Amino acid sequence: MKKLMLLMLLLFVSNVMATPVNINTADAKSIADALTGIGIKKAEAIVKYRTEKGVFNVVEDLTNVKGIGQKTLDKNKKDILLSDTPVAEPVAGVEPKAAGEAKVVVEPAKAAKSK
């Protein structure tokens, strides 16, 4: 009984601790393994869509794939990558610094004086 409980716990933890997947480069099995509610058929549809239409530019583009709705997308957003470089999450309550005014690097040429 203890072994069964341990096995169930390990399965639960492995699903909770899923590794994010790059939907623009991953194969169908990797997508199905990483995303909740996405089986092999939907994962194959994602790969087919990507092959026919090009890469996903924003995560929301996944809803264009037949069978992928907003609820499925919401469950998986944290596990979806569009590139192999993860994007940092914004920190609540911290505003990004505003860019300063642009400085002139090259002075404009002076017009030649007419004689």
Tab-separated table of C-alpha atoms in Angstrom:
chain	number	residue	atom	x	y	z
A	1	MET	CA	0.000	0.000	0.000
A	2	LYS	CA	2.850	2.382	0.839
A	3	LYS	CA	4.469	1.685	-2.523
A	4	LEU	CA	1.219	2.480	-4.312
A	5	MET	CA	0.863	5.766	-2.433
A	6	LEU	CA	4.472	6.673	-3.215
A	7	LEU	CA	3.960	5.877	-6.889
A	8	MET	CA	0.827	8.034	-7.021
A	9	LEU	CA	2.667	10.887	-5.319
A	10	LEU	CA	5.541	10.653	-7.799
A	11	LEU	CA	3.139	10.705	-10.737
A	12	PHE	CA	1.378	13.746	-9.310
A	13	VAL	CA	4.636	15.615	-8.697
A	14	SER	CA	5.956	14.811	-12.173
A	15	ASN	CA	2.811	16.319	-13.723
A	16	VAL	CA	2.954	19.401	-11.520
A	17	MET	CA	6.664	19.923	-12.179
A	18	ALA	CA	6.356	19.654	-15.961
A	19	THR	CA	9.154	21.088	-18.036
A	20	PRO	CA	8.092	23.910	-20.364
A	21	VAL	CA	8.003	22.970	-24.043
A	22	ASN	CA	8.891	25.032	-27.106
A	23	ILE	CA	5.842	24.559	-29.330
A	24	ASN	CA	7.764	25.935	-32.322
A	25	THR	CA	10.398	23.183	-32.294
A	26	ALA	CA	9.107	20.246	-30.214
A	27	ASP	CA	7.775	17.037	-31.696
A	28	ALA	CA	4.222	15.869	-31.002
A	29	LYS	CA	5.214	13.449	-28.221
A	30	SER	CA	7.143	16.140	-26.335
A	31	ILE	CA	4.195	18.529	-26.600
A	32	ALA	CA	1.719	15.869	-25.432
A	33	ASP	CA	3.960	14.924	-22.496
A	34	ALA	CA	4.446	18.522	-21.355
A	35	LEU	CA	0.975	20.037	-21.675
A	36	THR	CA	-2.160	19.296	-19.644
A	37	GLY	CA	-5.185	18.188	-21.658
A	38	ILE	CA	-3.126	17.775	-24.834
A	39	GLY	CA	-2.941	14.205	-26.042
A	40	ILE	CA	-0.974	12.912	-28.987
A	41	LYS	CA	-3.738	13.773	-31.516
A	42	LYS	CA	-3.929	17.435	-30.459
A	43	ALA	CA	-0.141	17.604	-30.288
A	44	GLU	CA	0.042	16.268	-33.848
A	45	ALA	CA	-2.479	18.948	-34.871
A	46	ILE	CA	-0.197	21.594	-33.306
A	47	VAL	CA	2.812	20.303	-35.270
A	48	LYS	CA	0.754	20.109	-38.489
A	49	TYR	CA	-0.528	23.672	-38.023
A	50	ARG	CA	3.023	24.912	-37.367
A	51	THR	CA	4.308	23.118	-40.474
A	52	GLU	CA	1.570	24.533	-42.708
A	53	LYS	CA	1.200	28.061	-41.289
A	54	GLY	CA	4.608	28.810	-39.760
A	55	VAL	CA	5.757	29.345	-36.201
A	56	PHE	CA	3.526	30.528	-33.383
A	57	ASN	CA	4.315	34.198	-32.707
A	58	VAL	CA	2.248	34.504	-29.535
A	59	VAL	CA	0.913	31.808	-27.218
A	60	GLU	CA	-2.661	32.789	-28.102
A	61	ASP	CA	-2.034	31.591	-31.693
A	62	LEU	CA	-2.524	28.055	-30.341
A	63	THR	CA	-6.278	28.685	-30.226
A	64	ASN	CA	-6.187	28.667	-34.053
A	65	VAL	CA	-5.450	24.929	-33.877
A	66	LYS	CA	-8.616	22.830	-34.038
A	67	GLY	CA	-9.364	21.374	-30.604
A	68	ILE	CA	-7.344	23.926	-28.618
A	69	GLY	CA	-9.565	26.382	-26.788
A	70	GLN	CA	-8.974	29.208	-24.350
A	71	LYS	CA	-9.429	26.961	-21.285
A	72	THR	CA	-6.739	24.571	-22.494
A	73	LEU	CA	-4.476	27.508	-23.272
A	74	ASP	CA	-5.024	29.049	-19.826
A	75	LYS	CA	-4.105	25.757	-18.115
A	76	ASN	CA	-0.846	25.532	-20.037
A	77	LYS	CA	0.452	29.079	-20.551
A	78	LYS	CA	3.185	28.679	-17.942
A	79	ASP	CA	4.486	25.566	-19.698
A	80	ILE	CA	4.563	26.946	-23.255
A	81	LEU	CA	7.673	28.468	-24.784
A	82	LEU	CA	7.902	30.129	-28.193
A	83	SER	CA	11.697	30.014	-28.221
A	84	ASP	CA	14.347	28.139	-26.308
A	85	THR	CA	15.051	31.195	-24.168
A	86	PRO	CA	12.493	31.587	-21.358
A	87	VAL	CA	11.070	35.079	-20.907
A	88	ALA	CA	11.226	36.525	-17.396
A	89	GLU	CA	7.889	37.099	-15.717
A	90	PRO	CA	7.143	40.722	-14.757
A	91	VAL	CA	7.456	41.415	-11.034
A	92	ALA	CA	4.241	42.689	-9.428
A	93	GLY	CA	4.501	46.251	-8.146
A	94	VAL	CA	7.702	47.050	-10.039
A	95	GLU	CA	7.463	49.428	-12.966
A	96	PRO	CA	10.074	49.232	-15.707
A	97	LYS	CA	12.349	52.253	-15.936
A	98	ALA	CA	11.342	54.675	-18.640
A	99	ALA	CA	13.847	55.209	-21.381
A	100	GLY	CA	15.528	58.596	-21.306
A	101	GLU	CA	15.222	61.159	-24.047
A	102	ALA	CA	17.213	60.238	-27.126
A	103	LYS	CA	20.529	62.048	-27.464
A	104	VAL	CA	21.746	63.443	-30.756
A	105	VAL	CA	24.823	61.485	-31.729
A	106	VAL	CA	25.628	63.222	-35.022
A	107	GLU	CA	25.314	66.961	-35.476
A	108	PRO	CA	23.508	67.992	-38.664
A	109	ALA	CA	25.789	69.293	-41.437
A	110	LYS	CA	25.885	73.060	-41.872
A	111	ALA	CA	24.727	74.413	-45.207
A	112	ALA	CA	27.407	75.869	-47.468
A	113	LYS	CA	27.443	79.672	-47.635
A	114	SER	CA	26.574	81.135	-51.030
A	115	LYS	CA	28.882	83.759	-52.531
